[in-house]
Short mmCIF file of C-alpha atoms in Angstrom, two decimals:
data_model
loop_
_atom_site.label_atom_id
_atom_site.label_comp_id
_atom_site.label_asym_id
_atom_site.label_seq_id
_atom_site.Cartn_x
_atom_site.Cartn_y
_atom_site.Cartn_z
CA UNK J 278 15.49 18.58 -25.59
CA UNK J 279 17.81 16.03 -27.14
CA UNK J 280 21.12 15.23 -25.48
CA UNK J 281 23.49 12.30 -25.35
CA UNK J 282 23.80 9.92 -22.42
CA UNK J 283 27.33 8.56 -22.29
CA UNK J 284 27.78 5.93 -19.57
CA UNK J 285 31.53 6.04 -20.01
CA UNK J 286 31.64 9.77 -19.29
CA UNK J 287 29.67 10.76 -16.23
CA UNK J 288 30.48 14.49 -15.96
CA UNK J 289 28.76 17.53 -17.40
CA UNK J 290 30.40 16.85 -20.75
CA UNK J 291 28.10 13.89 -21.18
CA UNK J 292 25.53 16.47 -22.30
CA UNK J 293 25.71 17.71 -25.85
CA UNK J 294 25.63 21.34 -26.95
CA UNK J 295 21.85 21.78 -27.34
CA UNK J 296 21.46 21.89 -23.54
CA UNK J 297 23.39 25.16 -23.64
CA UNK J 298 26.32 24.44 -21.33
CA UNK J 299 28.97 27.17 -21.19
CA UNK J 300 32.26 27.43 -19.34
CA UNK J 301 30.35 28.48 -16.23
CA UNK J 302 27.02 26.65 -16.44
CA UNK J 303 23.96 28.13 -14.80
CA UNK J 304 22.25 26.38 -11.89
CA UNK J 305 19.59 24.58 -13.94
CA UNK J 306 22.11 23.22 -16.44
CA UNK J 307 24.33 21.97 -13.63
CA UNK J 308 21.37 20.23 -11.97
CA UNK J 309 20.32 18.70 -15.29
CA UNK J 310 23.85 17.49 -15.91
CA UNK J 311 23.88 15.79 -12.51
CA UNK J 312 20.55 14.11 -13.20
CA UNK J 313 21.68 12.81 -16.58
CA UNK J 314 24.97 11.61 -15.12
CA UNK J 315 23.01 9.75 -12.45
CA UNK J 316 20.89 8.11 -15.14
CA UNK J 317 24.01 7.10 -17.05
CA UNK J 318 25.37 5.40 -13.95
CA UNK J 319 22.06 3.62 -13.32
CA UNK J 320 21.85 2.34 -16.90
CA UNK J 321 25.45 1.10 -16.89
CA UNK J 322 24.32 -1.90 -14.88
CA UNK J 323 22.00 -2.86 -17.74
CA UNK J 324 24.38 -1.96 -20.56
CA UNK J 325 24.85 -5.49 -21.88
CA UNK J 326 21.13 -6.28 -22.19
CA UNK J 327 20.40 -2.81 -23.61
CA UNK J 328 23.08 -3.12 -26.29
CA UNK J 329 21.92 -6.64 -27.16
CA UNK J 330 18.29 -5.55 -27.60
CA UNK J 331 19.34 -2.37 -29.39
CA UNK J 332 21.33 -4.36 -31.92
CA UNK J 333 18.45 -6.74 -32.61
CA UNK J 334 15.90 -3.97 -33.20
CA UNK J 335 18.41 -1.93 -35.19
CA UNK J 336 19.13 -4.92 -37.43
CA UNK J 337 15.38 -5.33 -37.99
CA UNK J 338 15.13 -1.67 -39.02
CA UNK J 339 13.20 -0.45 -35.96
CA UNK J 340 13.67 2.24 -33.33
CA UNK J 341 13.89 1.24 -29.68
CA UNK J 342 13.69 3.60 -26.69
CA UNK J 343 13.70 3.23 -22.94
CA UNK J 344 10.69 5.19 -21.77
CA UNK J 345 8.35 6.19 -18.96
CA UNK J 346 9.05 5.18 -15.39
CA UNK J 347 12.30 3.49 -16.35
CA UNK J 348 13.84 6.78 -17.54
CA UNK J 349 12.33 8.72 -14.65
CA UNK J 350 13.68 6.29 -12.07
CA UNK J 351 17.11 6.18 -13.72
CA UNK J 352 17.29 9.98 -13.42
CA UNK J 353 16.26 9.73 -9.78
CA UNK J 354 18.82 7.02 -9.07
CA UNK J 355 16.15 4.47 -8.10
CA UNK J 356 16.09 2.20 -11.16
CA UNK J 357 15.00 -1.37 -10.47
CA UNK J 358 15.40 -4.51 -12.54
CA UNK J 359 12.37 -4.05 -14.82
CA UNK J 360 12.83 -2.08 -18.03
CA UNK J 361 10.10 -0.48 -20.17
CA UNK J 362 10.63 0.25 -23.85
CA UNK J 363 8.70 1.69 -26.75
CA UNK J 364 9.37 0.84 -30.38
CA UNK J 365 8.31 1.46 -33.94
CA UNK J 366 7.90 -2.31 -34.40
CA UNK J 367 4.40 -3.78 -34.33
CA UNK J 368 3.67 -6.43 -31.65
CA UNK J 369 4.07 -9.45 -33.93
CA UNK J 370 7.42 -8.09 -35.10
CA UNK J 371 8.47 -7.48 -31.49
CA UNK J 372 7.69 -11.11 -30.71
CA UNK J 373 9.73 -12.26 -33.70
CA UNK J 374 12.72 -10.15 -32.63
CA UNK J 375 12.54 -11.30 -29.00
CA UNK J 376 11.97 -15.00 -29.68
CA UNK J 377 15.65 -16.03 -30.04
CA UNK J 378 16.72 -13.67 -27.22
CA UNK J 379 14.25 -14.37 -24.42
CA UNK J 380 14.25 -17.17 -21.88
CA UNK J 381 10.52 -16.55 -21.45
CA UNK J 382 7.89 -14.40 -23.15
CA UNK J 383 4.30 -13.41 -22.37
CA UNK J 384 1.63 -11.58 -24.31
CA UNK J 385 -0.95 -10.68 -21.65
CA UNK J 386 -0.79 -7.04 -22.76
CA UNK J 387 -0.56 -7.64 -26.47
CA UNK J 388 -4.02 -6.16 -27.10
CA UNK J 389 -2.45 -2.87 -25.99
CA UNK J 390 0.72 -3.47 -27.98
CA UNK J 391 2.84 -4.78 -25.10
CA UNK J 392 5.07 -7.86 -25.23
CA UNK J 393 6.88 -9.01 -22.08
CA UNK J 394 10.07 -11.04 -21.92
CA UNK J 395 12.76 -12.11 -19.46
CA UNK J 396 16.40 -13.09 -19.87
CA UNK J 397 19.10 -13.73 -17.26
CA UNK J 398 17.17 -11.97 -14.50
CA UNK J 399 16.25 -8.96 -16.62
CA UNK J 400 12.53 -8.39 -17.23
CA UNK J 401 11.46 -6.15 -20.10
CA UNK J 402 8.19 -4.89 -21.51
CA UNK J 403 8.23 -3.50 -25.04
CA UNK J 404 5.24 -1.57 -26.34
CA UNK J 405 4.59 -0.39 -29.87
CA UNK J 406 4.25 3.38 -30.30
CA UNK J 407 0.70 4.29 -29.35
CA UNK J 408 -1.62 6.94 -30.77
CA UNK J 409 -4.77 6.05 -28.84
CA UNK J 410 -7.99 8.02 -28.74
CA UNK J 411 -10.47 8.27 -25.86
CA UNK J 412 -14.21 8.79 -25.79
CA UNK J 413 -14.11 10.76 -22.46
CA UNK J 414 -16.75 8.36 -21.11
CA UNK J 415 -14.93 5.14 -20.24
CA UNK J 416 -11.21 4.92 -19.40
CA UNK J 417 -10.55 2.32 -22.08
CA UNK J 418 -8.91 3.82 -25.17
CA UNK J 419 -9.49 2.90 -28.74
CA UNK J 420 -6.09 1.32 -29.24
CA UNK J 421 -4.20 2.64 -32.24
CA UNK J 422 -0.54 2.16 -33.02
CA UNK J 423 1.51 5.21 -33.86
CA UNK J 424 4.48 5.90 -36.06
CA UNK J 425 6.50 8.40 -34.04
CA UNK J 426 8.09 8.63 -30.62
CA UNK J 427 6.80 12.18 -30.19
CA UNK J 428 3.21 11.02 -30.70
CA UNK J 429 3.72 8.27 -28.15
CA UNK J 430 5.21 10.55 -25.49
CA UNK J 431 2.55 13.24 -25.68
CA UNK J 432 -0.19 10.75 -24.74
CA UNK J 433 1.46 9.78 -21.45
CA UNK J 434 0.16 10.73 -18.02
CA UNK J 435 2.82 13.15 -16.71
CA UNK J 436 5.78 14.93 -18.26
CA UNK J 437 8.20 13.19 -15.87
CA UNK J 438 7.03 9.95 -17.52
CA UNK J 439 7.33 11.34 -21.05
CA UNK J 440 11.11 11.17 -21.48
CA UNK J 441 12.99 8.59 -23.51
CA UNK J 442 16.51 7.27 -24.12
CA UNK J 443 17.36 5.81 -27.51
CA UNK J 444 18.82 2.31 -27.43
CA UNK J 445 21.14 1.12 -30.18
CA UNK J 446 23.80 -1.54 -30.61
CA UNK J 447 26.06 0.76 -28.58
CA UNK J 448 23.65 0.80 -25.64
CA UNK J 449 22.01 3.97 -24.21
CA UNK J 450 22.36 6.98 -26.46
CA UNK J 451 20.27 10.03 -27.21
CA UNK J 452 18.12 11.46 -24.40
CA UNK J 453 14.80 12.78 -25.75
CA UNK J 454 12.66 15.22 -23.77
CA UNK J 455 10.19 17.11 -26.00
CA UNK J 456 7.84 17.99 -23.12
CA UNK J 457 10.36 19.34 -20.59
CA UNK J 458 10.02 16.37 -18.28
CA UNK J 459 13.58 16.83 -17.01
CA UNK J 460 12.76 20.35 -15.78
CA UNK J 461 9.64 19.03 -14.04
CA UNK J 462 11.66 16.25 -12.45
CA UNK J 463 14.33 18.71 -11.34
CA UNK J 464 11.61 20.87 -9.73
CA UNK J 465 9.84 17.74 -8.44
CA UNK J 466 6.53 18.81 -9.98
CA UNK J 467 3.83 16.66 -11.56
CA UNK J 468 2.38 18.23 -14.69
CA UNK J 469 0.57 16.75 -17.68
CA UNK J 470 1.81 16.78 -21.30
CA UNK J 471 -1.50 18.19 -22.52
CA UNK J 472 -4.10 20.21 -20.62
CA UNK J 473 -4.87 18.26 -17.42
CA UNK J 474 -8.62 18.42 -18.11
CA UNK J 475 -7.98 16.54 -21.36
CA UNK J 476 -5.54 14.07 -19.80
CA UNK J 477 -7.81 13.25 -16.83
CA UNK J 478 -10.87 13.16 -19.07
CA UNK J 479 -9.09 10.52 -21.14
CA UNK J 480 -8.28 8.46 -18.06
CA UNK J 481 -9.57 9.60 -14.64
CA UNK J 482 -7.32 7.07 -12.91
CA UNK J 483 -4.46 9.46 -13.68
CA UNK J 484 -5.79 11.74 -10.93
CA UNK J 485 -5.32 9.03 -8.34
CA UNK J 486 -1.96 8.16 -9.91
CA UNK J 487 -0.90 11.75 -9.20
CA UNK J 488 -1.54 11.19 -5.48
CA UNK J 489 0.37 7.91 -5.75
CA UNK J 490 3.42 9.66 -7.22
CA UNK J 491 3.30 12.21 -4.41
CA UNK J 492 3.61 9.28 -2.02
CA UNK J 493 6.22 7.37 -3.99
CA UNK J 494 8.42 10.17 -5.30
CA UNK J 495 7.82 13.14 -3.03
CA UNK J 496 6.66 15.33 -5.93
CA UNK J 497 4.12 18.16 -5.71
CA UNK J 498 1.20 18.86 -8.02
CA UNK J 499 1.43 21.68 -10.53
CA UNK J 500 -1.27 24.27 -9.71
CA UNK J 501 -3.22 23.54 -12.90
CA UNK J 502 -3.12 19.80 -12.12
CA UNK J 503 -4.49 20.35 -8.62
CA UNK J 504 -7.25 22.60 -9.96
CA UNK J 505 -8.24 20.04 -12.58
CA UNK J 506 -8.40 17.24 -9.99
CA UNK J 507 -10.59 19.36 -7.72
CA UNK J 508 -12.95 19.96 -10.64
CA UNK J 509 -12.94 16.42 -12.02
CA UNK J 510 -12.71 14.18 -8.93
CA UNK J 511 -16.25 12.76 -9.41
CA UNK J 512 -15.11 11.24 -12.71
CA UNK J 513 -13.30 8.55 -10.72
CA UNK J 514 -16.68 6.81 -10.77
CA UNK J 515 -15.75 5.70 -14.30
CA UNK J 516 -12.99 3.51 -12.86
CA UNK J 517 -13.51 -0.01 -11.54
CA UNK J 518 -13.05 -0.72 -7.84
CA UNK J 519 -10.26 -3.19 -8.60
CA UNK J 520 -8.19 -0.58 -10.49
CA UNK J 521 -8.73 1.98 -7.72
CA UNK J 522 -7.64 -0.51 -5.05
CA UNK J 523 -4.49 -1.34 -7.01
CA UNK J 524 -3.54 2.36 -7.16
CA UNK J 525 -4.38 2.85 -3.49
CA UNK J 526 -2.09 -0.01 -2.52
CA UNK J 527 0.77 1.49 -4.54
CA UNK J 528 0.14 4.80 -2.78
CA UNK J 529 0.06 3.12 0.63
CA UNK J 530 3.33 1.31 -0.08
CA UNK J 531 5.09 4.54 -1.08
CA UNK J 532 7.76 6.32 0.89
CA UNK J 533 5.26 8.86 2.30
CA UNK J 534 1.68 7.57 2.00
CA UNK J 535 0.43 10.25 4.39
CA UNK J 536 1.38 12.87 1.80
CA UNK J 537 -0.55 10.98 -0.88
CA UNK J 538 -3.58 10.71 1.41
CA UNK J 539 -3.39 14.46 2.04
CA UNK J 540 -3.58 15.07 -1.72
CA UNK J 541 -6.58 12.76 -2.01
CA UNK J 542 -8.48 14.36 0.83
CA UNK J 543 -7.66 17.99 -0.04
CA UNK J 544 -8.62 17.63 -3.72
CA UNK J 545 -11.87 15.69 -3.21
CA UNK J 546 -10.56 12.38 -4.57
CA UNK J 547 -10.88 10.87 -1.12
CA UNK J 548 -14.58 11.75 -0.95
CA UNK J 549 -15.10 9.56 -4.01
CA UNK J 550 -13.25 6.43 -2.84
CA UNK J 551 -12.39 6.71 0.89
CA UNK J 552 -14.87 9.20 2.36
CA UNK J 553 -14.37 7.85 5.88
CA UNK J 554 -10.78 9.11 5.93
CA UNK J 555 -11.63 12.73 5.14
CA UNK J 556 -14.59 12.33 7.47
CA UNK J 557 -12.16 12.11 10.39
CA UNK J 558 -11.40 15.82 10.05
CA UNK J 559 -13.03 17.46 13.04
CA UNK J 560 -13.21 21.16 13.84
CA UNK J 561 -11.79 22.09 17.23
CA UNK J 562 -13.97 24.53 19.09
CA UNK J 563 -13.37 26.46 22.29
CA UNK J 564 -15.90 24.46 24.25
CA UNK J 565 -15.06 20.89 23.23
CA UNK J 566 -11.37 20.73 22.41
CA UNK J 567 -9.99 17.43 21.17
CA UNK J 568 -7.39 16.10 18.78
CA UNK J 569 -8.11 16.26 15.09
CA UNK J 570 -8.63 12.56 14.41
CA UNK J 571 -7.56 12.85 10.76
CA UNK J 572 -4.17 14.38 11.53
CA UNK J 573 -3.74 11.93 14.40
CA UNK J 574 -4.36 9.04 12.00
CA UNK J 575 -1.74 10.34 9.56
CA UNK J 576 0.72 10.60 12.44
CA UNK J 577 -0.07 7.02 13.48
CA UNK J 578 0.50 5.92 9.88
CA UNK J 579 3.92 7.59 9.81
CA UNK J 580 4.85 6.12 13.19
CA UNK J 581 3.73 2.64 12.14
CA UNK J 582 5.99 2.90 9.09
CA UNK J 583 8.88 3.78 11.38
CA UNK J 584 8.26 0.51 13.25
CA UNK J 585 8.35 -1.71 10.16
CA UNK J 586 11.29 -4.07 10.36
CA UNK J 587 10.97 -6.15 7.20
CA UNK J 588 9.94 -3.80 4.42
CA UNK J 589 6.58 -2.10 3.79
CA UNK J 590 3.65 -3.82 5.48
CA UNK J 591 0.42 -3.08 3.60
CA UNK J 592 -1.87 -4.56 6.27
CA UNK J 593 -0.25 -2.56 9.05
CA UNK J 594 -0.36 0.66 7.03
CA UNK J 595 -4.04 0.29 6.18
CA UNK J 596 -4.87 -0.51 9.81
CA UNK J 597 -2.91 2.53 11.01
CA UNK J 598 -4.78 4.82 8.61
CA UNK J 599 -8.22 3.40 9.38
CA UNK J 600 -7.93 2.53 13.08
CA UNK J 601 -10.02 5.53 14.21
CA UNK J 602 -12.56 5.85 11.38
CA UNK J 603 -15.28 4.89 13.84
CA UNK J 604 -14.72 8.04 15.91
CA UNK J 605 -16.89 10.51 13.96
CA UNK J 606 -19.92 8.23 14.28
CA UNK J 607 -19.37 7.67 18.02
CA UNK J 608 -18.36 11.18 19.10
CA UNK J 609 -20.25 12.45 22.13
CA UNK J 610 -19.80 15.75 23.94
CA UNK J 611 -19.71 15.00 27.67
CA UNK J 612 -20.68 17.32 30.53
CA UNK J 613 -17.75 19.52 31.46
CA UNK J 614 -16.44 19.85 27.93
CA UNK J 615 -15.00 16.40 27.36
CA UNK J 616 -15.42 14.31 24.25
CA UNK J 617 -15.91 10.53 24.18
CA UNK J 618 -15.81 7.94 21.42
CA UNK J 619 -17.23 4.87 23.14
CA UNK J 620 -16.97 1.64 21.12
CA UNK J 621 -15.38 3.42 18.17
CA UNK J 622 -13.20 0.35 17.60
CA UNK J 623 -16.31 -1.78 17.03
CA UNK J 624 -17.88 0.74 14.66
CA UNK J 625 -14.53 1.32 12.98
CA UNK J 626 -14.03 -2.39 12.29
CA UNK J 627 -17.47 -2.55 10.64
CA UNK J 628 -16.77 0.55 8.53
CA UNK J 629 -13.38 -0.84 7.53
CA UNK J 630 -14.91 -4.11 6.45
CA UNK J 631 -17.64 -2.36 4.47
CA UNK J 632 -15.26 0.02 2.66
CA UNK J 633 -12.62 -2.57 1.83
CA UNK J 634 -15.26 -4.95 0.52
CA UNK J 635 -16.62 -2.17 -1.70
CA UNK J 636 -13.09 -1.77 -3.08
CA UNK J 637 -13.02 -5.52 -3.80
CA UNK J 638 -10.13 -6.37 -1.49
CA UNK J 639 -9.48 -10.03 -0.75
CA UNK J 640 -11.29 -11.65 2.17
CA UNK J 641 -7.97 -12.13 3.97
CA UNK J 642 -7.06 -8.47 3.60
CA UNK J 643 -10.48 -7.33 4.81
CA UNK J 644 -10.37 -9.70 7.77
CA UNK J 645 -6.84 -8.74 8.81
CA UNK J 646 -7.25 -4.96 8.63
CA UNK J 647 -10.67 -4.92 10.28
CA UNK J 648 -9.47 -7.21 13.09
CA UNK J 649 -6.54 -4.89 13.84
CA UNK J 650 -8.93 -1.93 13.91
CA UNK J 651 -11.18 -3.88 16.30
CA UNK J 652 -8.32 -4.81 18.63
CA UNK J 653 -6.28 -1.61 18.65
CA UNK J 654 -7.97 -0.16 21.75
CA UNK J 655 -7.98 -3.28 23.92
CA UNK J 656 -4.53 -2.61 25.37
CA UNK J 657 -5.82 0.50 27.09
CA UNK J 658 -7.80 -1.77 29.39
CA UNK J 659 -4.47 -3.12 30.65
CA UNK J 660 -4.20 -0.07 32.88
CA UNK J 661 -1.48 -0.53 35.48
CA UNK J 662 -0.68 -4.04 34.36
CA UNK J 663 -3.28 -5.95 36.39
CA UNK J 664 -4.54 -8.15 33.59
CA UNK J 665 -4.99 -11.76 34.61
CA UNK J 666 -3.18 -14.51 32.70
CA UNK J 667 -6.55 -15.29 31.17
CA UNK J 668 -6.85 -11.75 29.76
CA UNK J 669 -3.34 -11.97 28.31
CA UNK J 670 -4.21 -15.30 26.66
CA UNK J 671 -7.33 -13.77 25.12
CA UNK J 672 -5.34 -10.81 23.80
CA UNK J 673 -2.88 -13.14 22.10
CA UNK J 674 -5.52 -15.57 20.86
CA UNK J 675 -7.77 -12.88 19.41
CA UNK J 676 -4.81 -11.31 17.60
CA UNK J 677 -3.58 -14.68 16.34
CA UNK J 678 -1.06 -14.24 13.51
CA UNK J 679 -1.67 -10.48 13.63
CA UNK J 680 -0.03 -10.13 17.07
CA UNK J 681 3.25 -8.64 15.82
CA UNK J 682 1.31 -6.09 13.77
CA UNK J 683 -0.95 -5.32 16.71
CA UNK J 684 2.11 -4.57 18.84
CA UNK J 685 3.30 -2.06 16.23
CA UNK J 686 -0.15 -0.50 15.76
CA UNK J 687 -0.69 0.03 19.48
CA UNK J 688 2.74 1.59 19.91
CA UNK J 689 2.22 3.81 16.84
CA UNK J 690 -1.12 4.96 18.26
CA UNK J 691 0.69 6.79 21.06
CA UNK J 692 0.88 10.35 19.70
CA UNK J 693 0.60 12.36 22.91
CA UNK J 694 2.98 15.30 23.22
CA UNK J 695 3.16 14.71 26.97
CA UNK J 696 6.54 12.98 27.18
CA UNK J 697 5.89 11.56 30.62
CA UNK J 698 2.56 10.04 29.56
CA UNK J 699 4.08 8.70 26.33
CA UNK J 700 6.91 7.05 28.26
CA UNK J 701 4.41 5.54 30.70
CA UNK J 702 2.30 4.08 27.88
CA UNK J 703 5.33 2.58 26.16
CA UNK J 704 6.59 1.13 29.45
CA UNK J 705 3.18 -0.39 30.13
CA UNK J 706 3.16 -2.01 26.72
CA UNK J 707 6.69 -3.28 27.34
CA UNK J 708 5.30 -4.95 30.45
CA UNK J 709 2.45 -6.53 28.48
CA UNK J 710 4.85 -7.93 25.90
CA UNK J 711 6.98 -9.29 28.75
CA UNK J 712 3.91 -10.99 30.22
CA UNK J 713 3.13 -12.51 26.82
CA UNK J 714 6.69 -13.81 26.50
CA UNK J 715 6.58 -15.33 29.99
CA UNK J 716 3.32 -17.16 29.29
CA UNK J 717 4.54 -18.26 25.86
CA UNK J 718 7.56 -19.87 27.52
CA UNK J 719 5.20 -21.99 29.61
CA UNK J 720 2.51 -22.79 27.06
CA UNK J 721 1.84 -22.56 23.34
CA UNK J 722 -0.04 -19.27 23.15
CA UNK J 723 -0.09 -19.40 19.36
CA UNK J 724 -2.30 -22.49 19.52
CA UNK J 725 -4.63 -22.20 22.47
CA UNK J 726 -6.86 -25.25 22.06
CA UNK J 727 -9.03 -27.33 24.41
CA UNK J 728 -7.14 -30.08 26.20
CA UNK J 729 -9.43 -32.70 24.62
CA UNK J 730 -10.23 -32.89 20.91
CA UNK J 731 -13.61 -33.68 19.35
CA UNK J 732 -13.02 -37.43 19.21
CA UNK J 733 -12.04 -37.58 22.89
CA UNK J 734 -15.11 -35.51 23.82
CA UNK J 735 -17.48 -37.84 21.92
CA UNK J 736 -15.89 -40.94 23.44
CA UNK J 737 -15.99 -39.61 27.00
CA UNK J 738 -19.57 -38.34 26.83
CA UNK J 739 -20.90 -41.14 24.66
CA UNK J 740 -22.34 -38.78 22.06
CA UNK J 741 -22.07 -38.60 18.30
CA UNK J 742 -20.99 -35.66 16.15
CA UNK J 743 -23.34 -32.70 16.44
CA UNK J 744 -23.99 -29.38 18.18
CA UNK J 745 -23.32 -30.83 21.65
CA UNK J 746 -19.74 -31.62 20.71
CA UNK J 747 -19.28 -27.99 19.74
CA UNK J 748 -20.73 -26.81 23.05
CA UNK J 749 -18.42 -29.10 24.97
CA UNK J 750 -15.42 -27.99 22.90
CA UNK J 751 -16.18 -24.32 23.57
CA UNK J 752 -16.52 -25.00 27.30
CA UNK J 753 -13.10 -26.62 27.37
CA UNK J 754 -11.66 -23.78 25.30
CA UNK J 755 -13.02 -21.25 27.81
CA UNK J 756 -11.55 -23.30 30.63
CA UNK J 757 -8.21 -23.40 28.85
CA UNK J 758 -8.28 -19.62 28.53
CA UNK J 759 -9.05 -19.10 32.20
CA UNK J 760 -6.72 -21.63 33.78
CA UNK J 761 -4.10 -22.51 31.20
CA UNK J 762 -3.21 -26.08 30.19
CA UNK J 763 -4.88 -28.92 32.10
CA UNK J 764 -3.59 -32.47 32.32
CA UNK J 765 -5.82 -35.08 30.58
CA UNK J 766 -7.36 -36.45 33.79
CA UNK J 767 -8.22 -32.97 35.04
CA UNK J 768 -9.70 -32.02 31.67
CA UNK J 769 -11.88 -35.16 31.60
CA UNK J 770 -13.08 -34.52 35.16
CA UNK J 771 -13.97 -30.91 34.35
CA UNK J 772 -15.82 -31.94 31.19
CA UNK J 773 -17.86 -34.61 32.99
CA UNK J 774 -18.72 -32.17 35.78
CA UNK J 775 -19.92 -29.60 33.21
CA UNK J 776 -21.86 -32.26 31.30
CA UNK J 777 -23.63 -33.45 34.43
CA UNK J 778 -24.47 -29.91 35.49
CA UNK J 779 -25.72 -28.42 32.24
CA UNK J 780 -24.31 -29.99 29.12
CA UNK J 781 -26.60 -33.04 28.96
CA UNK J 782 -29.66 -30.83 29.32
CA UNK J 783 -29.32 -29.85 25.68
CA UNK J 784 -29.54 -33.46 24.41
#
């Protein structure tokens, strides 16, 4: 389909005759007109930069089109500041055209025909038409530049990403949709330009990208796409851990990551990269009834997202999804029909660490998520609020900078349908947070340290640096946890008493 986008005219008349509008348009045409009008509005904010680039490429004798996610997001009314283009110009020619225009340029993707540039807050990536071929073994194509827009669009991952808008000196113009991407977007369906078996065979990462788009855009999989993923899920083994982790993070940061996880688990993708998540699915039988841990975890994920107060929090979302992955390994059927999961937080933290390391996450990310998984159950020992000040200090100290996230995770983990019990749990946690605030007003809970540092310990005990200093430091730290801040004289007296009783025995 080829139509005209006219930013100055945002009604149905902004579509040209080929779309088939009549005096009384049918439902699909009306919906398409609304989508194109929305795109026109979105692109108006970029009109100056689009017209400027269009003029430069036009003068050089080359075609220039907005393409891919940029067009899709403009149609959805969610266009950001980054713009993706495709062009008939080869990369060196693109660089020559951009040189006098750009404030900055980069060529990190030039091997794949992509040149990046920025000007006045606008960031653009311009890629030469591609006509790549794949060997169906690796995911890396044999890069080949193409000569036509149609050839470039047909090699893209999904039809909703295979639409284009021509850019000229007048700004956005002709809307090009040879693969019916607009209809797929209207129906909110993910389908592939070619047979999905061919598309996923070319690049298996596209299967995981489908789950990511379910999370980000709220789309559903076309039946043939779902079938192909179910058949081809094991081919994800061709993809590096780093690339998989990057896609997983995009999925987790989407508007509905639980929906993306559901696609992964139901199609078999999850078994390839996050088997522990699908492993939380537990059959409920008439003798040992218990919550399905998998569905509970998705609920906790959704509830954690509802508690975010400063944008998406990747650490919190991962912790919410994985907080109970230790349950299957620790499940025990108790006499009388009960089910227990003793120490599942300890096992879960180990499993989290192992899986995230396998996916090549950073040490900080692994540490943070696994520590939240380890700590998420500790609150339930608070009971009726009889924790000592020492226990509250330990809770805060062990959480460290993760405390705010731990608060959200624990609250999100309350999924009981018993309203009275849910209210009681939330009230109890309110009380714990109040206790933390009261102690924090009296002492620096964020930096619980011994009242004497290493130098003071060595001077008082007359010892040099070594293991005994560490033992003394840990004793004072334990004392600080139990009793709160001590004045210097009291701390010195306690240290000398400990040293005389047992510390000096190790020298």
